[in-house]
Amino acid sequence: MMSVATDRAWAEHALEVLHGAGYRRGGARTAVVEALSRHDCAVSALELDDELRQRKAGVGRASIYRSLEQLEELGVLKRLEVSRGMASYERIVQSGHHHHHAICRSCGRLEPFEDPGLERAIARVAGRVSVDVAEHEVVLRGLCERCTR
Amino acid sequence: MMSVATDRAWAEHALEVLHGAGYRRGGARTAVVEALSRHDCAVSALELDDELRQRKAGVGRASIYRSLEQLEELGVLKRLEVSRGMASYERIVQSGHHHHHAICRSCGRLEPFEDPGLERAIARVAGRVSVDVAEHEVVLRGLCERCTR
DNA sequence: ATGACTGCAAAGCCTTTGCACGCAA
DNA sequence: TTGCGTGCAAAGGCTTTGCAGTCAT
């Protein structure tokens, strides 16, 4: 399972899609896309806010939420409901490759995993429901090794 | 797939577990358990609140949240993060039988489904992660038939 | 009688919205 | 120049907490 420090390809793709949708290349949106491109796994809006503030990007919290919403709507970002009352976001890579998450119910740590068999099972089920399935998410919950002891 | 109007067995089990954990048989908790036992699928705290208010149960919103938290902790209730910023709760039946959800991203309608193959795939994956998996959830998102047209 | 349980109201937290200014096109 | 984009502050919505009265044991 490869992982890149910064997914420049995704960032460029995202900016292109934004532009194609008629959005202008504002500083805030670009900063949000760039911040997201540095994360392989789920990040929350507040984490991005912290990050951008540390980099003194001068991006308002509202702009972060607005950008995330647009990116999600355009299908380049996936919104996840994983932690208690807080959404997380994750890049959607063009290759179609993606992972799911095991979450420690004690410390909240996220462990990503991927499994072709699981994906096949989901694809089969998706064909049987009346919803036209566009995406899915699987979450495993329990205690991580550290919290078990 | 059978479905009962009111899962009295679950309700009694839940009350018993509560009692066993040292909780007293207060009116609010009993009302919440009874309300939950009438739902086969995910309900939000606010929906339960509406329901109980209509029945003039005189149960405060805070008590509903407190009861839900206790029931979840005792393992008789499952908390789901399905809709935007709002949690839902679902009974955990002793038979181990359970379903997952397909959600319309437009109208929010939930369609439950179950699939043994999917469960097997999840069981396999659960053995490979470092988290000691106690439960899991699968969510399919897309547009329902009504919202597609 | 004692301490858990509860309702009410207030506070918290994440997220969204309103608004005036600034900037991309 | 036009009106989209943005930051700030205020408002929203769900959830949690504080507190004093009530009730189970």
mmCIF file of C-alpha atoms (C1' of nucleotides) in Angstrom:
data_model
loop_
_atom_site.group_PDB
_atom_site.id
_atom_site.type_symbol
_atom_site.label_atom_id
_atom_site.label_comp_id
_atom_site.label_asym_id
_atom_site.label_seq_id
_atom_site.Cartn_x
_atom_site.Cartn_y
_atom_site.Cartn_z
ATOM 1 C CA MET A 1 0.000 0.000 0.000
ATOM 2 C CA MET A 2 1.785 3.070 -1.227
ATOM 3 C CA SER A 3 1.463 6.436 0.370
ATOM 4 C CA VAL A 4 2.754 9.743 -0.880
ATOM 5 C CA ALA A 5 3.929 12.719 1.124
ATOM 6 C CA THR A 6 1.886 15.144 -0.950
ATOM 7 C CA ASP A 7 -0.556 14.115 -3.599
ATOM 8 C CA ARG A 8 0.136 16.804 -6.135
ATOM 9 C CA ALA A 9 -1.803 14.926 -8.795
ATOM 10 C CA TRP A 10 -4.920 14.993 -6.682
ATOM 11 C CA ALA A 11 -4.430 18.652 -5.811
ATOM 12 C CA GLU A 12 -4.152 19.638 -9.441
ATOM 13 C CA HIS A 13 -7.115 17.507 -10.349
ATOM 14 C CA ALA A 14 -9.164 19.093 -7.588
ATOM 15 C CA LEU A 15 -8.248 22.637 -8.609
ATOM 16 C CA GLU A 16 -9.063 21.807 -12.197
ATOM 17 C CA VAL A 17 -12.452 20.414 -11.270
ATOM 18 C CA LEU A 18 -13.163 23.482 -9.171
ATOM 19 C CA HIS A 19 -12.256 25.725 -12.064
ATOM 20 C CA GLY A 20 -14.308 23.661 -14.453
ATOM 21 C CA ALA A 21 -17.292 24.080 -12.172
ATOM 22 C CA GLY A 22 -16.974 27.834 -12.487
ATOM 23 C CA TYR A 23 -15.203 28.547 -9.228
ATOM 24 C CA ARG A 24 -12.478 31.152 -9.172
ATOM 25 C CA ARG A 25 -8.985 30.390 -7.950
ATOM 26 C CA GLY A 26 -9.230 32.090 -4.594
ATOM 27 C CA GLY A 27 -6.436 31.878 -2.064
ATOM 28 C CA ALA A 28 -8.474 30.109 0.590
ATOM 29 C CA ARG A 29 -9.677 27.304 -1.622
ATOM 30 C CA THR A 30 -6.212 26.692 -2.956
ATOM 31 C CA ALA A 31 -4.827 26.549 0.559
ATOM 32 C CA VAL A 32 -7.474 24.046 1.616
ATOM 33 C CA VAL A 33 -6.792 21.824 -1.382
ATOM 34 C CA GLU A 34 -3.092 21.951 -0.688
ATOM 35 C CA ALA A 35 -3.625 21.080 2.971
ATOM 36 C CA LEU A 36 -5.836 18.157 2.042
ATOM 37 C CA SER A 37 -3.308 16.876 -0.435
ATOM 38 C CA ARG A 38 -0.900 16.330 2.422
ATOM 39 C CA HIS A 39 -3.213 13.845 4.121
ATOM 40 C CA ASP A 40 -3.625 10.242 3.109
ATOM 41 C CA CYS A 41 -6.211 9.587 5.767
ATOM 42 C CA ALA A 42 -9.237 11.319 7.227
ATOM 43 C CA VAL A 43 -8.796 14.867 8.557
ATOM 44 C CA SER A 44 -11.347 17.005 10.293
ATOM 45 C CA ALA A 45 -12.141 20.586 9.361
ATOM 46 C CA LEU A 46 -10.759 21.760 12.688
ATOM 47 C CA GLU A 47 -7.509 19.927 12.161
ATOM 48 C CA LEU A 48 -7.142 21.642 8.816
ATOM 49 C CA ASP A 49 -7.925 24.938 10.504
ATOM 50 C CA ASP A 50 -5.173 24.380 13.063
ATOM 51 C CA GLU A 51 -2.753 23.407 10.374
ATOM 52 C CA LEU A 52 -3.485 26.404 8.209
ATOM 53 C CA ARG A 53 -3.322 28.733 11.161
ATOM 54 C CA GLN A 54 0.091 27.379 12.117
ATOM 55 C CA ARG A 55 1.259 28.043 8.597
ATOM 56 C CA LYS A 56 -0.218 31.505 8.936
ATOM 57 C CA ALA A 57 -2.215 30.920 5.788
ATOM 58 C CA GLY A 58 -4.736 33.502 6.881
ATOM 59 C CA VAL A 59 -7.650 31.293 5.967
ATOM 60 C CA GLY A 60 -10.886 31.729 7.869
ATOM 61 C CA ARG A 61 -12.664 28.777 9.350
ATOM 62 C CA ALA A 62 -15.769 29.506 7.335
ATOM 63 C CA SER A 63 -13.796 29.325 4.105
ATOM 64 C CA ILE A 64 -12.488 25.930 5.092
ATOM 65 C CA TYR A 65 -15.982 24.592 5.601
ATOM 66 C CA ARG A 66 -17.168 26.197 2.388
ATOM 67 C CA SER A 67 -14.301 24.717 0.407
ATOM 68 C CA LEU A 68 -14.821 21.281 1.891
ATOM 69 C CA GLU A 69 -18.475 21.375 0.978
ATOM 70 C CA GLN A 70 -17.713 22.335 -2.614
ATOM 71 C CA LEU A 71 -15.031 19.708 -2.985
ATOM 72 C CA GLU A 72 -17.343 17.068 -1.628
ATOM 73 C CA GLU A 73 -20.116 18.092 -3.981
ATOM 74 C CA LEU A 74 -17.738 17.895 -6.933
ATOM 75 C CA GLY A 75 -16.795 14.365 -6.011
ATOM 76 C CA VAL A 76 -13.103 14.876 -5.308
ATOM 77 C CA LEU A 77 -13.487 14.677 -1.555
ATOM 78 C CA LYS A 78 -15.287 12.231 0.672
ATOM 79 C CA ARG A 79 -16.998 13.219 3.856
ATOM 80 C CA LEU A 80 -16.895 10.665 6.649
ATOM 81 C CA GLU A 81 -18.947 10.504 9.817
ATOM 82 C CA VAL A 82 -16.516 8.709 12.042
ATOM 83 C CA SER A 83 -15.875 10.535 15.264
ATOM 84 C CA ARG A 84 -18.418 11.740 17.775
ATOM 85 C CA GLY A 85 -20.084 14.792 16.287
ATOM 86 C CA MET A 86 -17.266 15.746 13.994
ATOM 87 C CA ALA A 87 -16.905 15.097 10.290
ATOM 88 C CA SER A 88 -13.697 14.081 8.582
ATOM 89 C CA TYR A 89 -12.644 14.423 4.986
ATOM 90 C CA GLU A 90 -10.519 12.328 2.698
ATOM 91 C CA ARG A 91 -9.312 12.663 -0.865
ATOM 92 C CA ILE A 92 -10.993 10.550 -3.503
ATOM 93 C CA VAL A 93 -8.201 9.292 -5.713
ATOM 94 C CA GLN A 94 -8.865 8.770 -9.386
ATOM 95 C CA SER A 95 -7.457 5.261 -9.429
ATOM 96 C CA GLY A 96 -10.470 4.216 -7.430
ATOM 97 C CA HIS A 97 -8.235 2.795 -4.756
ATOM 98 C CA HIS A 98 -9.463 3.542 -1.305
ATOM 99 C CA HIS A 99 -9.370 2.304 2.235
ATOM 100 C CA HIS A 100 -11.681 2.085 5.212
ATOM 101 C CA HIS A 101 -11.105 2.644 8.916
ATOM 102 C CA ALA A 102 -10.803 0.798 12.177
ATOM 103 C CA ILE A 103 -11.328 3.217 15.046
ATOM 104 C CA CYS A 104 -10.357 2.861 18.676
ATOM 105 C CA ARG A 105 -13.382 3.707 20.746
ATOM 106 C CA SER A 106 -11.145 4.759 23.588
ATOM 107 C CA CYS A 107 -8.451 6.963 22.101
ATOM 108 C CA GLY A 108 -10.009 7.685 18.721
ATOM 109 C CA ARG A 109 -6.989 6.531 16.769
ATOM 110 C CA LEU A 110 -7.738 5.650 13.134
ATOM 111 C CA GLU A 111 -6.204 2.659 11.441
ATOM 112 C CA PRO A 112 -6.759 2.496 7.689
ATOM 113 C CA PHE A 113 -7.097 -0.823 5.908
ATOM 114 C CA GLU A 114 -8.122 -2.046 2.503
ATOM 115 C CA ASP A 115 -9.522 -5.339 1.328
ATOM 116 C CA PRO A 116 -10.558 -6.410 -2.163
ATOM 117 C CA GLY A 117 -12.889 -9.093 -0.868
ATOM 118 C CA LEU A 118 -14.762 -6.572 1.203
ATOM 119 C CA GLU A 119 -15.049 -4.274 -1.802
ATOM 120 C CA ARG A 120 -16.485 -7.096 -3.884
ATOM 121 C CA ALA A 121 -19.022 -7.940 -1.204
ATOM 122 C CA ILE A 122 -20.076 -4.310 -1.057
ATOM 123 C CA ALA A 123 -20.349 -4.063 -4.825
ATOM 124 C CA ARG A 124 -22.660 -7.059 -4.811
ATOM 125 C CA VAL A 125 -24.867 -5.642 -2.106
ATOM 126 C CA ALA A 126 -24.939 -2.216 -3.734
ATOM 127 C CA GLY A 127 -26.687 -3.763 -6.700
ATOM 128 C CA ARG A 128 -29.488 -5.085 -4.566
ATOM 129 C CA VAL A 129 -30.636 -1.928 -2.784
ATOM 130 C CA SER A 130 -32.981 0.640 -4.229
ATOM 131 C CA VAL A 131 -30.452 3.414 -3.695
ATOM 132 C CA ASP A 132 -28.168 4.210 -6.622
ATOM 133 C CA VAL A 133 -24.989 3.793 -4.594
ATOM 134 C CA ALA A 134 -22.295 6.336 -5.344
ATOM 135 C CA GLU A 135 -20.026 5.662 -2.408
ATOM 136 C CA HIS A 136 -19.739 3.686 0.758
ATOM 137 C CA GLU A 137 -17.894 3.513 4.022
ATOM 138 C CA VAL A 138 -17.030 0.756 6.432
ATOM 139 C CA VAL A 139 -16.075 1.450 10.014
ATOM 140 C CA LEU A 140 -14.774 -1.112 12.489
ATOM 141 C CA ARG A 141 -14.879 -0.089 16.138
ATOM 142 C CA GLY A 142 -13.136 -1.517 19.161
ATOM 143 C CA LEU A 143 -10.082 -1.062 21.310
ATOM 144 C CA CYS A 144 -6.652 -0.638 19.821
ATOM 145 C CA GLU A 145 -3.662 -2.559 21.164
ATOM 146 C CA ARG A 146 -2.481 0.312 23.292
ATOM 147 C CA CYS A 147 -5.875 0.820 24.933
ATOM 148 C CA THR A 148 -6.513 -2.879 25.576
ATOM 149 C CA ARG A 149 -3.775 -3.154 28.195
ATOM 150 C CA MET B 1 -36.434 -10.942 7.514
ATOM 151 C CA MET B 2 -38.812 -10.734 10.393
ATOM 152 C CA SER B 3 -39.662 -7.546 12.068
ATOM 153 C CA VAL B 4 -41.635 -7.075 15.235
ATOM 154 C CA ALA B 5 -43.867 -4.203 16.226
ATOM 155 C CA THR B 6 -42.281 -3.975 19.653
ATOM 156 C CA ASP B 7 -39.244 -5.922 20.698
ATOM 157 C CA ARG B 8 -40.284 -6.714 24.231
ATOM 158 C CA ALA B 9 -37.485 -9.258 24.561
ATOM 159 C CA TRP B 10 -34.893 -6.621 23.841
ATOM 160 C CA ALA B 11 -36.549 -4.143 26.182
ATOM 161 C CA GLU B 12 -36.532 -6.598 29.040
ATOM 162 C CA HIS B 13 -32.981 -7.579 28.319
ATOM 163 C CA ALA B 14 -31.929 -3.934 28.274
ATOM 164 C CA LEU B 15 -33.650 -3.148 31.554
ATOM 165 C CA GLU B 16 -32.089 -6.203 33.108
ATOM 166 C CA VAL B 17 -28.627 -5.206 31.959
ATOM 167 C CA LEU B 18 -29.171 -1.700 33.278
ATOM 168 C CA HIS B 19 -30.237 -3.086 36.601
ATOM 169 C CA GLY B 20 -27.330 -5.479 36.683
ATOM 170 C CA ALA B 21 -24.981 -2.570 36.125
ATOM 171 C CA GLY B 22 -26.325 -0.935 39.257
ATOM 172 C CA TYR B 23 -28.693 1.527 37.643
ATOM 173 C CA ARG B 24 -32.044 2.147 39.297
ATOM 174 C CA ARG B 25 -35.330 1.692 37.489
ATOM 175 C CA GLY B 26 -36.116 5.325 36.893
ATOM 176 C CA GLY B 27 -39.070 6.421 34.824
ATOM 177 C CA ALA B 28 -37.032 8.205 32.196
ATOM 178 C CA ARG B 29 -34.756 5.318 31.403
ATOM 179 C CA THR B 30 -37.634 2.903 31.192
ATOM 180 C CA ALA B 31 -39.455 5.221 28.808
ATOM 181 C CA VAL B 32 -36.397 5.518 26.588
ATOM 182 C CA VAL B 33 -35.923 1.756 26.454
ATOM 183 C CA GLU B 34 -39.565 1.279 25.617
ATOM 184 C CA ALA B 35 -39.386 3.894 22.859
ATOM 185 C CA LEU B 36 -36.300 2.263 21.403
ATOM 186 C CA SER B 37 -37.936 -1.142 21.465
ATOM 187 C CA ARG B 38 -40.516 0.140 19.010
ATOM 188 C CA HIS B 39 -37.882 0.850 16.362
ATOM 189 C CA ASP B 40 -36.289 -1.744 14.151
ATOM 190 C CA CYS B 41 -34.071 0.803 12.452
ATOM 191 C CA ALA B 42 -31.940 3.759 13.426
ATOM 192 C CA VAL B 43 -33.598 6.562 15.416
ATOM 193 C CA SER B 44 -32.068 9.842 16.471
ATOM 194 C CA ALA B 45 -32.220 11.231 19.971
ATOM 195 C CA LEU B 46 -34.384 14.080 18.771
ATOM 196 C CA GLU B 47 -36.848 11.717 17.140
ATOM 197 C CA LEU B 48 -37.157 9.865 20.406
ATOM 198 C CA ASP B 49 -37.634 13.176 22.147
ATOM 199 C CA ASP B 50 -40.489 14.104 19.812
ATOM 200 C CA GLU B 51 -42.052 10.725 20.263
ATOM 201 C CA LEU B 52 -41.885 10.801 24.035
ATOM 202 C CA ARG B 53 -43.186 14.341 24.130
ATOM 203 C CA GLN B 54 -46.178 13.369 21.992
ATOM 204 C CA ARG B 55 -46.899 10.579 24.400
ATOM 205 C CA LYS B 56 -46.570 13.107 27.183
ATOM 206 C CA ALA B 57 -44.012 10.900 28.841
ATOM 207 C CA GLY B 58 -42.554 13.891 30.613
ATOM 208 C CA VAL B 59 -39.025 12.852 29.828
ATOM 209 C CA GLY B 60 -36.402 15.546 29.540
ATOM 210 C CA ARG B 61 -34.103 15.697 26.570
ATOM 211 C CA ALA B 62 -31.063 15.392 28.789
ATOM 212 C CA SER B 63 -32.358 12.147 30.252
ATOM 213 C CA ILE B 64 -32.772 10.757 26.772
ATOM 214 C CA TYR B 65 -29.164 11.478 25.928
ATOM 215 C CA ARG B 66 -27.999 10.125 29.247
ATOM 216 C CA SER B 67 -29.961 6.918 28.824
ATOM 217 C CA LEU B 68 -28.706 6.436 25.285
ATOM 218 C CA GLU B 69 -25.140 6.824 26.429
ATOM 219 C CA GLN B 70 -25.576 4.262 29.200
ATOM 220 C CA LEU B 71 -27.283 1.783 26.922
ATOM 221 C CA GLU B 72 -24.551 2.140 24.367
ATOM 222 C CA GLU B 73 -21.865 1.625 26.962
ATOM 223 C CA LEU B 74 -23.571 -1.523 28.196
ATOM 224 C CA GLY B 75 -23.603 -2.935 24.690
ATOM 225 C CA VAL B 76 -27.354 -3.210 24.157
ATOM 226 C CA LEU B 77 -27.526 -0.191 21.857
ATOM 227 C CA LYS B 78 -25.457 0.816 18.879
ATOM 228 C CA ARG B 79 -24.626 4.387 18.045
ATOM 229 C CA LEU B 80 -24.454 5.234 14.351
ATOM 230 C CA GLU B 81 -22.975 8.271 12.686
ATOM 231 C CA VAL B 82 -25.135 8.417 9.636
ATOM 232 C CA SER B 83 -26.704 11.781 9.061
ATOM 233 C CA ARG B 84 -25.019 15.142 8.954
ATOM 234 C CA GLY B 85 -24.103 16.012 12.506
ATOM 235 C CA MET B 86 -26.704 13.862 14.165
ATOM 236 C CA ALA B 87 -26.278 10.452 15.747
ATOM 237 C CA SER B 88 -28.754 7.624 15.488
ATOM 238 C CA TYR B 89 -29.266 4.636 17.714
ATOM 239 C CA GLU B 90 -30.315 1.082 17.076
ATOM 240 C CA ARG B 91 -30.990 -1.935 19.253
ATOM 241 C CA ILE B 92 -28.380 -4.665 19.348
ATOM 242 C CA VAL B 93 -30.320 -7.914 19.249
ATOM 243 C CA GLN B 94 -28.959 -10.912 21.082
ATOM 244 C CA SER B 95 -29.311 -13.238 18.111
ATOM 245 C CA GLY B 96 -26.482 -11.309 16.524
ATOM 246 C CA HIS B 97 -28.634 -10.574 13.520
ATOM 247 C CA HIS B 98 -28.227 -7.070 12.273
ATOM 248 C CA HIS B 99 -28.488 -4.953 9.195
ATOM 249 C CA HIS B 100 -26.702 -2.010 7.627
ATOM 250 C CA HIS B 101 -27.981 1.070 5.819
ATOM 251 C CA ALA B 102 -28.213 2.614 2.401
ATOM 252 C CA ILE B 103 -28.836 6.337 2.756
ATOM 253 C CA CYS B 104 -30.209 8.761 0.203
ATOM 254 C CA ARG B 105 -27.895 11.734 0.135
ATOM 255 C CA SER B 106 -30.743 13.909 -1.015
ATOM 256 C CA CYS B 107 -33.694 13.118 1.225
ATOM 257 C CA GLY B 108 -31.921 11.235 3.985
ATOM 258 C CA ARG B 109 -34.163 8.215 3.760
ATOM 259 C CA LEU B 110 -32.647 5.050 5.255
ATOM 260 C CA GLU B 111 -32.987 1.682 3.629
ATOM 261 C CA PRO B 112 -31.845 -1.225 5.770
ATOM 262 C CA PHE B 113 -30.297 -4.318 4.214
ATOM 263 C CA GLU B 114 -28.460 -7.381 5.384
ATOM 264 C CA ASP B 115 -26.012 -9.657 3.643
ATOM 265 C CA PRO B 116 -24.213 -12.713 4.995
ATOM 266 C CA GLY B 117 -21.418 -12.428 2.432
ATOM 267 C CA LEU B 118 -20.695 -8.912 3.530
ATOM 268 C CA GLU B 119 -20.625 -10.002 7.150
ATOM 269 C CA ARG B 120 -18.158 -12.748 6.333
ATOM 270 C CA ALA B 121 -15.901 -10.327 4.485
ATOM 271 C CA ILE B 122 -15.981 -7.985 7.450
ATOM 272 C CA ALA B 123 -15.230 -10.785 9.884
ATOM 273 C CA ARG B 124 -12.179 -11.703 7.833
ATOM 274 C CA VAL B 125 -10.911 -8.140 7.718
ATOM 275 C CA ALA B 126 -11.582 -7.608 11.412
ATOM 276 C CA GLY B 127 -9.052 -10.309 12.167
ATOM 277 C CA ARG B 128 -6.336 -8.480 10.292
ATOM 278 C CA VAL B 129 -6.418 -5.066 11.938
ATOM 279 C CA SER B 130 -4.738 -4.177 15.200
ATOM 280 C CA VAL B 131 -7.997 -3.016 16.710
ATOM 281 C CA ASP B 132 -9.949 -5.587 18.696
ATOM 282 C CA VAL B 133 -13.132 -5.107 16.706
ATOM 283 C CA ALA B 134 -16.304 -5.144 18.785
ATOM 284 C CA GLU B 135 -18.698 -3.809 16.183
ATOM 285 C CA HIS B 136 -18.859 -2.406 12.719
ATOM 286 C CA GLU B 137 -21.043 -0.409 10.399
ATOM 287 C CA VAL B 138 -21.430 -0.199 6.664
ATOM 288 C CA VAL B 139 -23.066 2.757 4.974
ATOM 289 C CA LEU B 140 -23.946 2.999 1.302
ATOM 290 C CA ARG B 141 -24.687 6.492 0.015
ATOM 291 C CA GLY B 142 -26.379 7.635 -3.154
ATOM 292 C CA LEU B 143 -29.735 8.708 -4.495
ATOM 293 C CA CYS B 144 -32.890 6.750 -3.795
ATOM 294 C CA GLU B 145 -35.362 5.950 -6.549
ATOM 295 C CA ARG B 146 -37.622 8.829 -5.669
ATOM 296 C CA CYS B 147 -34.815 11.382 -5.728
ATOM 297 C CA THR B 148 -33.242 10.123 -8.956
ATOM 298 C CA ARG B 149 -36.137 11.288 -11.110
ATOM 299 C "C1'" DA C 1 -32.821 8.604 54.996
ATOM 300 C "C1'" DT C 2 -29.575 8.571 51.319
ATOM 301 C "C1'" DG C 3 -27.864 9.079 47.116
ATOM 302 C "C1'" DA C 4 -29.150 8.073 42.389
ATOM 303 C "C1'" DC C 5 -32.284 10.029 38.827
ATOM 304 C "C1'" DT C 6 -34.486 13.598 36.488
ATOM 305 C "C1'" DG C 7 -36.067 18.017 34.182
ATOM 306 C "C1'" DC C 8 -34.869 22.480 33.164
ATOM 307 C "C1'" DA C 9 -31.880 25.799 31.652
ATOM 308 C "C1'" DA C 10 -27.398 27.081 30.471
ATOM 309 C "C1'" DA C 11 -23.191 26.073 28.363
ATOM 310 C "C1'" DG C 12 -20.286 23.609 24.704
ATOM 311 C "C1'" DC C 13 -18.880 22.330 20.330
ATOM 312 C "C1'" DC C 14 -18.920 21.841 15.468
ATOM 313 C "C1'" DT C 15 -20.853 23.952 11.587
ATOM 314 C "C1'" DT C 16 -23.375 27.374 8.892
ATOM 315 C "C1'" DT C 17 -24.865 31.995 7.721
ATOM 316 C "C1'" DG C 18 -24.784 37.233 7.254
ATOM 317 C "C1'" DC C 19 -22.264 40.911 5.866
ATOM 318 C "C1'" DA C 20 -18.934 44.174 4.193
ATOM 319 C "C1'" DC C 21 -14.490 44.283 2.069
ATOM 320 C "C1'" DG C 22 -11.122 42.463 -1.265
ATOM 321 C "C1'" DC C 23 -9.712 40.189 -5.197
ATOM 322 C "C1'" DA C 24 -9.995 37.255 -9.546
ATOM 323 C "C1'" DA C 25 -11.429 37.615 -14.206
ATOM 324 C "C1'" DT D 1 -15.747 47.057 -13.276
ATOM 325 C "C1'" DT D 2 -18.465 43.125 -11.671
ATOM 326 C "C1'" DG D 3 -19.768 39.929 -8.524
ATOM 327 C "C1'" DC D 4 -17.527 35.904 -6.644
ATOM 328 C "C1'" DG D 5 -14.538 34.848 -2.716
ATOM 329 C "C1'" DT D 6 -13.151 35.669 1.911
ATOM 330 C "C1'" DG D 7 -12.618 36.694 6.958
ATOM 331 C "C1'" DC D 8 -14.901 37.868 10.952
ATOM 332 C "C1'" DA D 9 -18.469 37.560 14.040
ATOM 333 C "C1'" DA D 10 -22.925 35.990 15.064
ATOM 334 C "C1'" DA D 11 -26.292 32.520 14.820
ATOM 335 C "C1'" DG D 12 -27.813 27.437 14.522
ATOM 336 C "C1'" DG D 13 -28.407 22.765 15.847
ATOM 337 C "C1'" DC D 14 -27.185 18.757 18.374
ATOM 338 C "C1'" DT D 15 -25.301 17.313 22.674
ATOM 339 C "C1'" DT D 16 -23.518 17.752 27.351
ATOM 340 C "C1'" DT D 17 -23.303 19.668 31.942
ATOM 341 C "C1'" DG D 18 -24.811 22.043 36.389
ATOM 342 C "C1'" DC D 19 -28.031 22.156 39.725
ATOM 343 C "C1'" DA D 20 -31.813 21.630 42.789
ATOM 344 C "C1'" DG D 21 -35.846 18.977 43.464
ATOM 345 C "C1'" DT D 22 -37.683 14.084 43.319
ATOM 346 C "C1'" DC D 23 -37.853 9.348 43.673
ATOM 347 C "C1'" DA D 24 -36.147 4.536 44.059
ATOM 348 C "C1'" DT D 25 -34.177 1.604 47.409
#
